[in-house]
XYZ file of C-alpha atoms in Angstrom:
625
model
C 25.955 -8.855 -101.467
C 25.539 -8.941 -97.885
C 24.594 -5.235 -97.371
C 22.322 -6.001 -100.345
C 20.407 -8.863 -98.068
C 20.310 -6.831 -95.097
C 18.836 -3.499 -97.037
C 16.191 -6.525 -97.994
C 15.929 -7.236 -94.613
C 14.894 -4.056 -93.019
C 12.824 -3.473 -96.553
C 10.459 -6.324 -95.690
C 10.304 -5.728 -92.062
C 9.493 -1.997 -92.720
C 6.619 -2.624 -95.466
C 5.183 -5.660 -92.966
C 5.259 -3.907 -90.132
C 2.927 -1.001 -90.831
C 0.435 -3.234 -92.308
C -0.026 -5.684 -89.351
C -0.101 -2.531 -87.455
C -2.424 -0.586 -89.425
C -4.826 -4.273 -89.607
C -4.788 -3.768 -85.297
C -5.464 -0.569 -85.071
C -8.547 0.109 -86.940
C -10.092 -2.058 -84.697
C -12.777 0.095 -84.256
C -13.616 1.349 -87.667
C -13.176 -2.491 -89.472
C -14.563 -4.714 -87.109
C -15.400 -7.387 -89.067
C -12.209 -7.478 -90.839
C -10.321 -7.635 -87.358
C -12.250 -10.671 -86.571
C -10.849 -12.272 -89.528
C -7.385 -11.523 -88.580
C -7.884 -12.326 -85.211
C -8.779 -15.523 -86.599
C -6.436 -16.180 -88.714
C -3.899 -14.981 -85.811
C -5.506 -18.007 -83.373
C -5.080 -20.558 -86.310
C -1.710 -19.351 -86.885
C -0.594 -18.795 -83.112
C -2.307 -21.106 -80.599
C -1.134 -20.118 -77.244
C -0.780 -23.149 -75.113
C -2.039 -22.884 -71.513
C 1.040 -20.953 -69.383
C 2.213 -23.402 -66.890
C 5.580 -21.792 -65.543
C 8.032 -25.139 -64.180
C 8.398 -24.555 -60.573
C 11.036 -26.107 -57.771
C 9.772 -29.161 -55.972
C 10.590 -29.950 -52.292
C 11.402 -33.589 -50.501
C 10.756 -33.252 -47.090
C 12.218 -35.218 -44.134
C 10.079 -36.876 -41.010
C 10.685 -33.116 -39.028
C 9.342 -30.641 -42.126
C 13.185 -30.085 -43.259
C 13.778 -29.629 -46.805
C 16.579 -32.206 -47.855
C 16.520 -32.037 -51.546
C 15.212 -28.669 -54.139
C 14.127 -30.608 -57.442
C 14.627 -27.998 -60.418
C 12.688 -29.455 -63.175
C 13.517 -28.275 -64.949
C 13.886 -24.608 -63.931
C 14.209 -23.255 -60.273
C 11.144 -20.951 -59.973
C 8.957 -20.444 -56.969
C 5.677 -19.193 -58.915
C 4.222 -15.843 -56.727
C 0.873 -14.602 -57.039
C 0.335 -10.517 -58.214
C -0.650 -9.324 -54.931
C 2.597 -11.246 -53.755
C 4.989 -9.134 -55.718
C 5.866 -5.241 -54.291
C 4.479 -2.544 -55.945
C 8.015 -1.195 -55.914
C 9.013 -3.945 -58.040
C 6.835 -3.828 -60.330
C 7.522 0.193 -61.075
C 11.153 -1.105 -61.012
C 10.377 -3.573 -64.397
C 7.718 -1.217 -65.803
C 9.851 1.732 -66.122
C 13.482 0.247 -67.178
C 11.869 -1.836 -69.477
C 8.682 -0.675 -70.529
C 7.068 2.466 -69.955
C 3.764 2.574 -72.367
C 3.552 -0.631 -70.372
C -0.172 -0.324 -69.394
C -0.832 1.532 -72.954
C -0.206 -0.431 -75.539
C -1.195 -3.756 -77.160
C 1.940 -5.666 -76.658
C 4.255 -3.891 -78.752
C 5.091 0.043 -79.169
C 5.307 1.529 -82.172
C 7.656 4.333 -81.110
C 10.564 2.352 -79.700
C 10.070 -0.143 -82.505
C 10.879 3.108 -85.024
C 13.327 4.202 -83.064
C 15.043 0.669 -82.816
C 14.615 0.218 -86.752
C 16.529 3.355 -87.285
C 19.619 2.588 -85.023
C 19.656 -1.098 -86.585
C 19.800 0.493 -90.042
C 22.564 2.807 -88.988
C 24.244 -0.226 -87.388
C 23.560 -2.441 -90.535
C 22.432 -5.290 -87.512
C 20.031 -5.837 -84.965
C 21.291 -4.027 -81.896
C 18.316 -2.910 -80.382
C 15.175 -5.167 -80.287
C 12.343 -2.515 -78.553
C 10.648 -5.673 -76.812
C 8.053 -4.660 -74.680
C 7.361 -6.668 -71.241
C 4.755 -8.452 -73.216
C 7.303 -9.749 -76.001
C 9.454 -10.640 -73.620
C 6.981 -12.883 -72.189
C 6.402 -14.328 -75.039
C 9.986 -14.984 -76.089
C 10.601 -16.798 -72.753
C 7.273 -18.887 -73.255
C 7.496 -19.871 -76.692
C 10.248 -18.182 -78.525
C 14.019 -18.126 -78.606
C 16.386 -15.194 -77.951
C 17.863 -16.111 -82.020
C 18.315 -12.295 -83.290
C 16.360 -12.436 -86.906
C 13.382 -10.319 -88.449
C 11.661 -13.345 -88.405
C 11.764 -14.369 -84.802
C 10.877 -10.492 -84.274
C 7.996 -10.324 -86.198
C 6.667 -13.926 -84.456
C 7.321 -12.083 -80.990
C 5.091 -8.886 -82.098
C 2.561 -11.360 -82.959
C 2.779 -13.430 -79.895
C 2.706 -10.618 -77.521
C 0.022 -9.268 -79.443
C -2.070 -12.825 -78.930
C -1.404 -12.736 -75.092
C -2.519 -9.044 -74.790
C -5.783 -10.129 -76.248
C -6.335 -12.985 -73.323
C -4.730 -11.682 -70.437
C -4.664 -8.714 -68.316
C -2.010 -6.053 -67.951
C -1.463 -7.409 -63.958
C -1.342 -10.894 -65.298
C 0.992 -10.633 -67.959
C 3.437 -8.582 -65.247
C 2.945 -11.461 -62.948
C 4.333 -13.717 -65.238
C 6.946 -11.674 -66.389
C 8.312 -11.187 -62.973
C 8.005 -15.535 -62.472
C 9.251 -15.902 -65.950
C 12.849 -13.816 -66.429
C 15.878 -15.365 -65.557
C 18.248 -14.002 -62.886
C 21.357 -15.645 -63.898
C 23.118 -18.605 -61.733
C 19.982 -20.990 -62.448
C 17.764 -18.656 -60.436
C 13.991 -17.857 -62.890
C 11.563 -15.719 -61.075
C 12.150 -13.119 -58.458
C 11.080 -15.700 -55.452
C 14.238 -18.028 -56.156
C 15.938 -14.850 -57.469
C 15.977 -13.977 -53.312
C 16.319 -17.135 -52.215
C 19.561 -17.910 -54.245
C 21.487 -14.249 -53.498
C 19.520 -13.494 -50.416
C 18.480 -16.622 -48.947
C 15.526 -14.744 -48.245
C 11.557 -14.426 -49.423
C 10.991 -11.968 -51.653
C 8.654 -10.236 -49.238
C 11.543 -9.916 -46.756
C 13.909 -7.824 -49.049
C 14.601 -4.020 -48.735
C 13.897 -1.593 -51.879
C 17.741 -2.111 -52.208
C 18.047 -5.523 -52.518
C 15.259 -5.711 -55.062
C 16.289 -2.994 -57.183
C 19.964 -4.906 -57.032
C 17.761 -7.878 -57.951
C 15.849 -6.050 -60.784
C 19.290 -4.746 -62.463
C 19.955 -8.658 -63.271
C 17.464 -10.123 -66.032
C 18.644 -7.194 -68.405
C 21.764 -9.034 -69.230
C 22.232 -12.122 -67.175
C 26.270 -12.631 -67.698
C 27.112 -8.723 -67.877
C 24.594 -8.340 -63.908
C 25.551 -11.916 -62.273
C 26.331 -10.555 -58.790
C 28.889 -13.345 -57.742
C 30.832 -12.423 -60.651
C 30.266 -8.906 -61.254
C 28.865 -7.370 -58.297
C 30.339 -4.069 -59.317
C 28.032 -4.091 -62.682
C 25.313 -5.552 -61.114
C 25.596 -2.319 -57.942
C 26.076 0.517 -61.006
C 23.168 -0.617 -62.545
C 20.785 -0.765 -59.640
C 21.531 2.490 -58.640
C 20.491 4.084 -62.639
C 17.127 2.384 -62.265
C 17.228 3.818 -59.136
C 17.696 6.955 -60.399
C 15.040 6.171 -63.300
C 12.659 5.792 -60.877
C 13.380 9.151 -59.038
C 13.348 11.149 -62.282
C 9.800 9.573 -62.917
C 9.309 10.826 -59.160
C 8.368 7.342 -57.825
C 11.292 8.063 -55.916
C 12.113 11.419 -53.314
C 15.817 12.324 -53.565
C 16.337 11.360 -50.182
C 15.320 8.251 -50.320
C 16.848 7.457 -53.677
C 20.319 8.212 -52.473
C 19.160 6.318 -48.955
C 18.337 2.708 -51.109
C 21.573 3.586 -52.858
C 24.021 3.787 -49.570
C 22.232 0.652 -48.291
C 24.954 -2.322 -48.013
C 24.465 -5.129 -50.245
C 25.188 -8.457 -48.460
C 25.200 -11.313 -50.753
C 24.375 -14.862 -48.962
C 25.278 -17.401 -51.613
C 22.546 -19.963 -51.338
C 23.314 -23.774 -52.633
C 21.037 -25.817 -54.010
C 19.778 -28.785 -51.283
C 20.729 -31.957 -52.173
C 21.094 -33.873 -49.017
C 21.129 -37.727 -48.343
C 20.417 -38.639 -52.412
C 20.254 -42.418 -51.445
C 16.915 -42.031 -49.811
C 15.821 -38.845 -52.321
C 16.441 -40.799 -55.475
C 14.312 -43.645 -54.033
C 11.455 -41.383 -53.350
C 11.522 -40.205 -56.787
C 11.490 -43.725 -58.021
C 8.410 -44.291 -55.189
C 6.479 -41.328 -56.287
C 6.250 -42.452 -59.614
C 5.063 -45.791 -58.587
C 2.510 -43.891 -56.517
C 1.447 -41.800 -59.606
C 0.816 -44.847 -61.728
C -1.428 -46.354 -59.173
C -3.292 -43.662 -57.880
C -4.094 -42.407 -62.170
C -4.363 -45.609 -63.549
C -1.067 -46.317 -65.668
C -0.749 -49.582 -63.762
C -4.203 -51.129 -64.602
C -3.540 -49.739 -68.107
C -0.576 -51.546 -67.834
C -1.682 -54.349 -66.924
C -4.113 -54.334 -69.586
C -2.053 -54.014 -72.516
C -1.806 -56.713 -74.328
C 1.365 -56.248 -76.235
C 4.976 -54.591 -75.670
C 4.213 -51.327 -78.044
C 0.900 -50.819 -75.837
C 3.120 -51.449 -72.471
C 5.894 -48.758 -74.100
C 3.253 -46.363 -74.707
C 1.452 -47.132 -71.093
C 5.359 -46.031 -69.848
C 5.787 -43.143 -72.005
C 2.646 -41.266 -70.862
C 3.300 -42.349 -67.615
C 6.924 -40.683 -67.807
C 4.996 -37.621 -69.350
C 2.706 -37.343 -66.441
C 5.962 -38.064 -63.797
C 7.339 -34.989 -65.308
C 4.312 -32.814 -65.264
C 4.150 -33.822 -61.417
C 7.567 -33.084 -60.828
C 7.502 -29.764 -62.375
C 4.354 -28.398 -60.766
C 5.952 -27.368 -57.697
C 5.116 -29.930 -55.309
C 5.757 -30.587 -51.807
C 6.860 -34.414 -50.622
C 6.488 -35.156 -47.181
C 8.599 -38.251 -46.364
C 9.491 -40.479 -43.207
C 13.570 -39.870 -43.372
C 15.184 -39.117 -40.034
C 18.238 -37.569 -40.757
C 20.749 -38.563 -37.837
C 19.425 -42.338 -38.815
C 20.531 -41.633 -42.379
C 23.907 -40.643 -41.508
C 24.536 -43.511 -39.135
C 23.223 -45.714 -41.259
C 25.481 -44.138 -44.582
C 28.619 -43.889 -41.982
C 28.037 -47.875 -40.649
C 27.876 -48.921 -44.051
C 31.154 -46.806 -45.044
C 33.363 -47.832 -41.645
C 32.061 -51.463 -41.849
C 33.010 -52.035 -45.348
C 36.747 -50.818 -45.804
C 37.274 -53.617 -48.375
C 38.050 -52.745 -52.144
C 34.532 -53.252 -54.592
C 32.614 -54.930 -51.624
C 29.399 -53.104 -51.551
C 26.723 -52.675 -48.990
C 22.960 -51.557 -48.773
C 20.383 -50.706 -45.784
C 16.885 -50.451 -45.486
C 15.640 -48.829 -41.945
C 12.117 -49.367 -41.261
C 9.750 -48.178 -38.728
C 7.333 -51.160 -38.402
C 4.680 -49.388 -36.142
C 3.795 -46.818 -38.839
C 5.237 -49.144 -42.374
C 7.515 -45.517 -42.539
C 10.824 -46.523 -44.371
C 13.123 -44.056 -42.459
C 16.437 -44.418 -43.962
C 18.132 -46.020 -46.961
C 21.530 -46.582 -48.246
C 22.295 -47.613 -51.883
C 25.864 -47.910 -51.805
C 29.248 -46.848 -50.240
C 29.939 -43.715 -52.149
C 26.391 -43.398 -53.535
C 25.645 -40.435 -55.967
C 21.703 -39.259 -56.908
C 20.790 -41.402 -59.753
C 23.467 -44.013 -60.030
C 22.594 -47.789 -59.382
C 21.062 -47.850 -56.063
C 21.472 -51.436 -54.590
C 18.977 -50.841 -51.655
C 15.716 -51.026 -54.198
C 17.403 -51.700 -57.303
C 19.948 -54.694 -56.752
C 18.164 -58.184 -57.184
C 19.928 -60.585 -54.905
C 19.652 -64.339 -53.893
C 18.441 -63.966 -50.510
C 20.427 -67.305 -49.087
C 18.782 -67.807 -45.539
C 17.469 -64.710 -44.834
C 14.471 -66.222 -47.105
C 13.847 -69.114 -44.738
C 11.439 -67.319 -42.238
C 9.125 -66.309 -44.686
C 8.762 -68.941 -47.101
C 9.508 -71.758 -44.887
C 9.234 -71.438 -41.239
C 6.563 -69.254 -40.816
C 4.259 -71.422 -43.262
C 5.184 -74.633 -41.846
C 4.265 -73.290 -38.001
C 1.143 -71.929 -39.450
C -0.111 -75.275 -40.953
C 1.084 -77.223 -38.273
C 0.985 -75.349 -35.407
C 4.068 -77.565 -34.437
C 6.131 -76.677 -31.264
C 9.385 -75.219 -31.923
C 11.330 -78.462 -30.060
C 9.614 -81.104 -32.627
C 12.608 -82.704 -33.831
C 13.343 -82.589 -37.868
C 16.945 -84.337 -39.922
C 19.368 -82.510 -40.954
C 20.702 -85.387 -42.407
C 21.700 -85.303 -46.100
C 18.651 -84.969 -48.465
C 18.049 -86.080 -52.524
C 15.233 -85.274 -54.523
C 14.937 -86.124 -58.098
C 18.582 -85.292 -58.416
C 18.544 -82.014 -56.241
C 20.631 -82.889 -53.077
C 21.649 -79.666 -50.919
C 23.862 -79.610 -48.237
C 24.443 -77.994 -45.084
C 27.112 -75.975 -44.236
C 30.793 -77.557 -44.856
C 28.709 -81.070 -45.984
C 28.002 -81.628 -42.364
C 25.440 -83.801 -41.335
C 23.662 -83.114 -37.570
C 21.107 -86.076 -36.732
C 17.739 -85.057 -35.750
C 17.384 -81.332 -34.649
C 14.799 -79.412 -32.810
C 12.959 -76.828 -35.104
C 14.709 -73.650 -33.241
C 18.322 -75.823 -33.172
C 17.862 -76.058 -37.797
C 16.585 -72.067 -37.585
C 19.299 -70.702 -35.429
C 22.506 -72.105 -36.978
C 20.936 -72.116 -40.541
C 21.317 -75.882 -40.688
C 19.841 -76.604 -45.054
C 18.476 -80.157 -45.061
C 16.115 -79.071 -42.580
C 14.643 -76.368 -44.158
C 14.100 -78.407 -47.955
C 12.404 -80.859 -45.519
C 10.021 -78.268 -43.965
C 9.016 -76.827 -47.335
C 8.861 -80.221 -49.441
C 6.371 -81.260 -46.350
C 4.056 -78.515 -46.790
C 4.380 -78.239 -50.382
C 6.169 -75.965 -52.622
C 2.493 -73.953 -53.918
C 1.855 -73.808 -50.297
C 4.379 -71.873 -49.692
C 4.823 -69.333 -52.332
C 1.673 -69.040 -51.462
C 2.241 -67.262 -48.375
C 5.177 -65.483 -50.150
C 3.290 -64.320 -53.185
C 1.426 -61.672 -50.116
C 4.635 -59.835 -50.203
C 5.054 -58.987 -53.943
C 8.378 -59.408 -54.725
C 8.476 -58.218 -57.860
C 10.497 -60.108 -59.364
C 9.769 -63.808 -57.906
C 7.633 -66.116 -60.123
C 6.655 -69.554 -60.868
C 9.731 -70.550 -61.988
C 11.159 -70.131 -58.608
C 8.571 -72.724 -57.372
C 11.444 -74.872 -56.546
C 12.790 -76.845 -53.472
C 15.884 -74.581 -54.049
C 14.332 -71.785 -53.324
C 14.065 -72.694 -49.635
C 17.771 -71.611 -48.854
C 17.821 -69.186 -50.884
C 17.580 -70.261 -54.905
C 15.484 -68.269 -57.061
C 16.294 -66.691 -60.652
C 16.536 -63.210 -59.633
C 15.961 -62.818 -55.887
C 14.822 -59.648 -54.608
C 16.177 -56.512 -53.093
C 17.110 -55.416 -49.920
C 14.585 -53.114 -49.472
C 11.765 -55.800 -50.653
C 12.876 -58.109 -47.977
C 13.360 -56.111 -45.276
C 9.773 -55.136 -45.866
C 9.037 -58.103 -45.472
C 10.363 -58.755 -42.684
C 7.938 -56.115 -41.078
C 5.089 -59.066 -40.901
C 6.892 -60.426 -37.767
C 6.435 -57.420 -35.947
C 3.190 -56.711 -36.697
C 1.550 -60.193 -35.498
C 1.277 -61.543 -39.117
C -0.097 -58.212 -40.252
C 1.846 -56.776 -43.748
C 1.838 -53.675 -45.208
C 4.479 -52.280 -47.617
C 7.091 -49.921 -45.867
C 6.698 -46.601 -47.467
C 8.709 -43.426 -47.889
C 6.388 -40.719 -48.873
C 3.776 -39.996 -46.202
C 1.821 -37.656 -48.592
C 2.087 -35.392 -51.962
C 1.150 -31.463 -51.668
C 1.016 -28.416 -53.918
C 2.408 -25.356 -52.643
C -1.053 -24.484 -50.860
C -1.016 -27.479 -49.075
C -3.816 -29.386 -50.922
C -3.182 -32.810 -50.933
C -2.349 -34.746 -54.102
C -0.941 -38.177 -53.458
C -0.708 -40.530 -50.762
C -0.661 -44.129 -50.173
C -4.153 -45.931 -49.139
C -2.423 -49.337 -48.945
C -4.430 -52.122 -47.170
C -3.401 -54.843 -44.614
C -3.283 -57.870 -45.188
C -3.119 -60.760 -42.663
C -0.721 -63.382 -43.707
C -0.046 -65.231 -40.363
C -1.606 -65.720 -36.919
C 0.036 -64.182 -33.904
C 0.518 -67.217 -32.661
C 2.867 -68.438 -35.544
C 4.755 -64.887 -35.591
C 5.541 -64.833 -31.679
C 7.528 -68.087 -32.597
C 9.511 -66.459 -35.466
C 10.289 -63.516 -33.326
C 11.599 -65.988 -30.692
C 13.684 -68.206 -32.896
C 14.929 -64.597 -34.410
C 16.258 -64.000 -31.002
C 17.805 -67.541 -29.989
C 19.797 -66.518 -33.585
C 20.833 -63.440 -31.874
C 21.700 -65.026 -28.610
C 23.401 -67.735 -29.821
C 23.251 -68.966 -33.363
C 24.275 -67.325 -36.516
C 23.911 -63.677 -35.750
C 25.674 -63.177 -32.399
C 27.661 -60.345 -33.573
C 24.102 -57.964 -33.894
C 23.272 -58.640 -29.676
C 22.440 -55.409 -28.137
C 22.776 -54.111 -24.504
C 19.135 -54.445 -23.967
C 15.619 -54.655 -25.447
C 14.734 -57.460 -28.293
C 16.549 -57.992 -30.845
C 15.977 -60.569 -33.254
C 16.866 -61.558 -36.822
C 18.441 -63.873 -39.680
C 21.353 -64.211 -41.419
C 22.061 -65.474 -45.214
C 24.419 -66.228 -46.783
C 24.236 -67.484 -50.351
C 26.782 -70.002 -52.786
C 30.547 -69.409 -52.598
C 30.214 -66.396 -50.618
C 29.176 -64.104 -52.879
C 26.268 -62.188 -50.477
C 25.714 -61.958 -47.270
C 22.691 -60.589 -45.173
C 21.429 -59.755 -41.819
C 17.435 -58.975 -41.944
C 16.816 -57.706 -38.034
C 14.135 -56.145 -36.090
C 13.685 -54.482 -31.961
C 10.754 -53.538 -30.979
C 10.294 -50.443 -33.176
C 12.251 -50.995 -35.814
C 13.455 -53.466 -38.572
C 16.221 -52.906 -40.751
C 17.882 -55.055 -43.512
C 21.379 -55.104 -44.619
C 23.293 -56.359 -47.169
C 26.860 -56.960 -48.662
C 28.627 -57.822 -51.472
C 29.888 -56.811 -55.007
C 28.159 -55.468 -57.689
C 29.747 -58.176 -59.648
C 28.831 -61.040 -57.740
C 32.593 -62.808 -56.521
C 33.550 -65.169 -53.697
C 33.950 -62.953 -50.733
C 34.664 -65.826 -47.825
C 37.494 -63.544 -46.782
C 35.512 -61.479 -44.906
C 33.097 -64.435 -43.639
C 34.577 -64.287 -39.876
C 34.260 -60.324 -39.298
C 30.185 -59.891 -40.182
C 30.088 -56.324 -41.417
C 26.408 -56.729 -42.370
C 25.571 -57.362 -38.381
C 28.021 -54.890 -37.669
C 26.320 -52.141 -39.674
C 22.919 -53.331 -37.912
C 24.348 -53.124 -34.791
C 25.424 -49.632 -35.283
C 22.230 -48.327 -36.233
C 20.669 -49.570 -33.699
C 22.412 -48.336 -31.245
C 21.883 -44.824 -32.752
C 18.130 -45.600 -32.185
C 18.198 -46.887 -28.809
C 19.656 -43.507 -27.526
């Protein structure tokens, strides 16, 4: 029965075959009734517009490449007149010779192929021309059935009819796969080579042409051996086809082949994952997904807002862009290494956000201990109560502005009760009347209710709302929330951004990683256009900057004093010890740090040793140098 459905098989393919050839090759004689099967062929077959995937690139602050993003192929796309000649020859004549003669298929090696198959009783040989080739990598499968054989005639038949001979080899050549994740010949030499294509020898891309015919059989790393036999018979192809002299055929053949194994880059994924996740944002803004978004009117229209905005992401990401970011390396390492040493404590957790707050460049960013690329990163993804750390921007720095008050004006930090919410200071303590800067330094409580209950609670959230935390809203509009209490809280990164206003004489601006989005010419695609806003007077900021310092100097945060320059900051530390903070800034830079467990669990332990100012400390020290 079986050899009785295969004889079937080859019948049908044999009678079909002649009469889809005969219908293309009286072209000239039965015009009209081409035209009809030509349309019939573009209702049947509609080729979608070839868009090959290519690699994309993050870049760091000095125009290194940190992290190759293979979506979802590696491919480096070349042009035609960037492929050799020699190349080119290499494909046409081990794979197709007629190459520039026929109309995507030929009919001799398909008769030939039908015979041995028949002897065979399977499909050993398949005759695919370049062109079918092409169009089994674009829209086929490599499945070995009639049918799938008779779809790839008619495929390659379609893209003979709307592209050239030069561009079909072009995409051929960008299209084949070269085995170890490598598609194209341009990652082809990067990934054996680590070289551009235009740098290799006639040796090393004949070696390189001898892989796409069988992937697993050629894969150099594995089978070097194989991969060296056959380069030297297409080298000997092309010197029976005298493209080749003898001489220099059996010169290409005694050249060495040095392999240089070349790893996919994947450094510092903290900071690379984030600027994925930042690009994104980036892309909604700049094509309108977020005002669609914020249009929608119910959750199926917001899903579908997100779906075509993941769509686009995608398309972006697969284009072959180039991101140019702000990272500095040696700051990413210190800050990764800080965060490791300071933190030797089983399931306690840190994050960092570096920022430099003369440009709003985020430089480097930690999002965990033993952070891989795409797991939880705390840095932007963690939503913490802020404890303290909140209390120079939704307290202080309003109440100075509205009062202009001098920073000895004397305040209680007696107990305080209101309508049944009664904080406390630290241990229950109560310290008589304070000066402003004595409360700020040592993080007294009662002080700070009584500075936002004075100014009113919409007053300010109003000044907080400038920053967009994204996840504060009115039902934070509380008197808790001036130590700290709010629903969600916000994440390191968010606050530390924040924090940026103090150094910038009331002046914010989001802290960005990407400086700009390219293709691989160079024309630009993205970039930020984010406008200033001014939040407080210079006046009110210089006084934040100096209590920042007195906290350095000697209140809570004594443990983050440097050797010299400014330093400023604030500590928090929220209920029962289950976070704790240190938001900082010098002159150039601020940078926000925080600890605790991902699982949020009393942690007074380690109260006394201050890892989070420790890990400050560290990093700047690496910058001061």
């Amino acid at each position: 029965m079986g050899q009785l459905r295969t004889f079937a098989g080859y019948f049908i393919i044999a009678a079909l075959l002649p009469v889809f050839l005969i219908l293309i090759l009286k072209t000239g004689s039965e015009i009209n009734e081409v035209q009809s099967f030509h349309s019939v062929l573009e209702e049947k077959i509609q080729l979608k517009e070839i868009s090959l995937p290519q690699t994309s690139y993050i870049k760091a602050r000095d125009g290194s490449i940190v992290s190759e993003i293979h979506r979802p192929q590696n491919r480096v796309n070349l042009e035609s007149e960037q492929i050799p000649s020699f190349l080119k020859e290499l494909f046409i004549i081990s794979e197709d010779q007629h190459f520039y003669e026929h109309s995507g298929f030929d009919l001799s090696s398909i008769g030939r192929a039908l015979a041995i198959n028949m002897k065979s009783n399977g499909i050993e040989q398949g005759a695919s021309t370049i062109t079918q080739q092409l169009a089994r990598n674009l829209y086929l499968n490599n499945e070995k059935t009639y049918n799938r054989k008779l779809s790839e005639l008619l495929y390659a038949y379609e893209i003979e009819r709307y592209y050239s001979k030069e561009e079909i080899l072009e995409l051929y050549i960008n299209t084949i796969y070269f085995q170890n994740g490598a598609y194209g010949i341009e990652a082809a030499a990067r990934t054996y080579f680590q070289k551009q294509t235009s740098e290799l020898s006639k040796a090393e891309l004949a070696f390189l042409a001898a892989i796409p015919n069988n992937p697993t059989l050629y894969d150099p790393f594995k089978n070097f051996k194989h991969t060296k036999e056959r380069q030297e018979r297409l080298i000997d192809q092309l010197t029976q086809k005298q493209y080749l002299g003898p001489e220099e055929a059996e010169n290409i053949k005694k050249e060495p082949i040095h392999l240089k194994n070349n790893k996919r880059i994947d450094l510092f994924p903290d900071y690379a994952t984030y600027v994925e996740a930042e690009l994104k944002d980036l892309i909604s803004q700049q094509d309108g997904f977020e005002k669609k978004r914020l249009a929608a009117k119910s959750k199926q229209e917001k899903e579908k807002v997100e779906a075509e905005l993941d769509k686009r992401f995608e398309e972006v990401m697969a284009s072959g862009i180039i991101i140019e970011t702000a990272l500095e390396p040696s700051i990413q390492t210190v800050a990764k290494s800080a965060t490791v040493q300071r933190l030797p404590y089983k399931e306690v957790e840190g994050s960092v956000a570096v920022i430099d707050h003369s440009s709003h460049q985020l430089i480097a960013l930690v999002g965990g201990k033993q952070y891989k690329k795409y797991d939880f990163n705390r840095a932007y993804q963690a939503y913490r109560q802020p404890g303290s750390a909140i209390k120079p921007l939704l307290v202080y720095a309003p109440y100075l502005e509205r009062t202009h008050a001098s920073l000895g004006k004397k305040i209680s930090a007696n107990s305080f009760c209101k309508n049944g919410y009664c904080p406390q200071n630290y241990g229950g303590a109560s310290y008589g009347m304070v000066s402003i800067e004595q409360a700020f330094i040592h993080s007294y409580n009662t002080p700070a209710v009584r500075i936002l209950d004075s100014i009113g609670i919409e007053n300010g959230f109003h000044d907080l709302s400038n920053f967009q935390f994204s996840k504060v809203s009115s039902s934070d509009y509380s008197l808790a929330a001036a130590i700290g209490g709010f629903s969600s809280g916000m994440t390191p990164l968010e606050l530390t951004s924040a924090y940026t206003v103090f150094a910038n004489d009331g002046l914010y601006q989001p802290s960005r990683a990407i400086q700009k989005v390219t293709n691989q010419n160079g024309e630009l695609l993205y970039s930020w256009n984010d406008t200033p806003v001014q939040i407080w007077s210079k006046e009110t900021t210089d006084k934040i900057n100096h209590l920042m310092r007195k906290t350095v100097q000697a209140g809570t945060a004594q443990k983050a004093q440097l050797p010299s320059g400014y330093a400023g900051g604030k500590t928090g530390t929220t209920n029962d010890y289950k976070d704790y903070w240190f938001i900082g800034l010098t002159d150039q830079y601020t940078a926000g740090v925080w600890v605790g467990k991902d699982k949020p669990e009393n942690m007074a332990s380690i109260e006394s040793s201050a890892p989070q100012q420790l890990i400050w400390k560290d990093i700047m020290l690496k910058l001061l140098k």
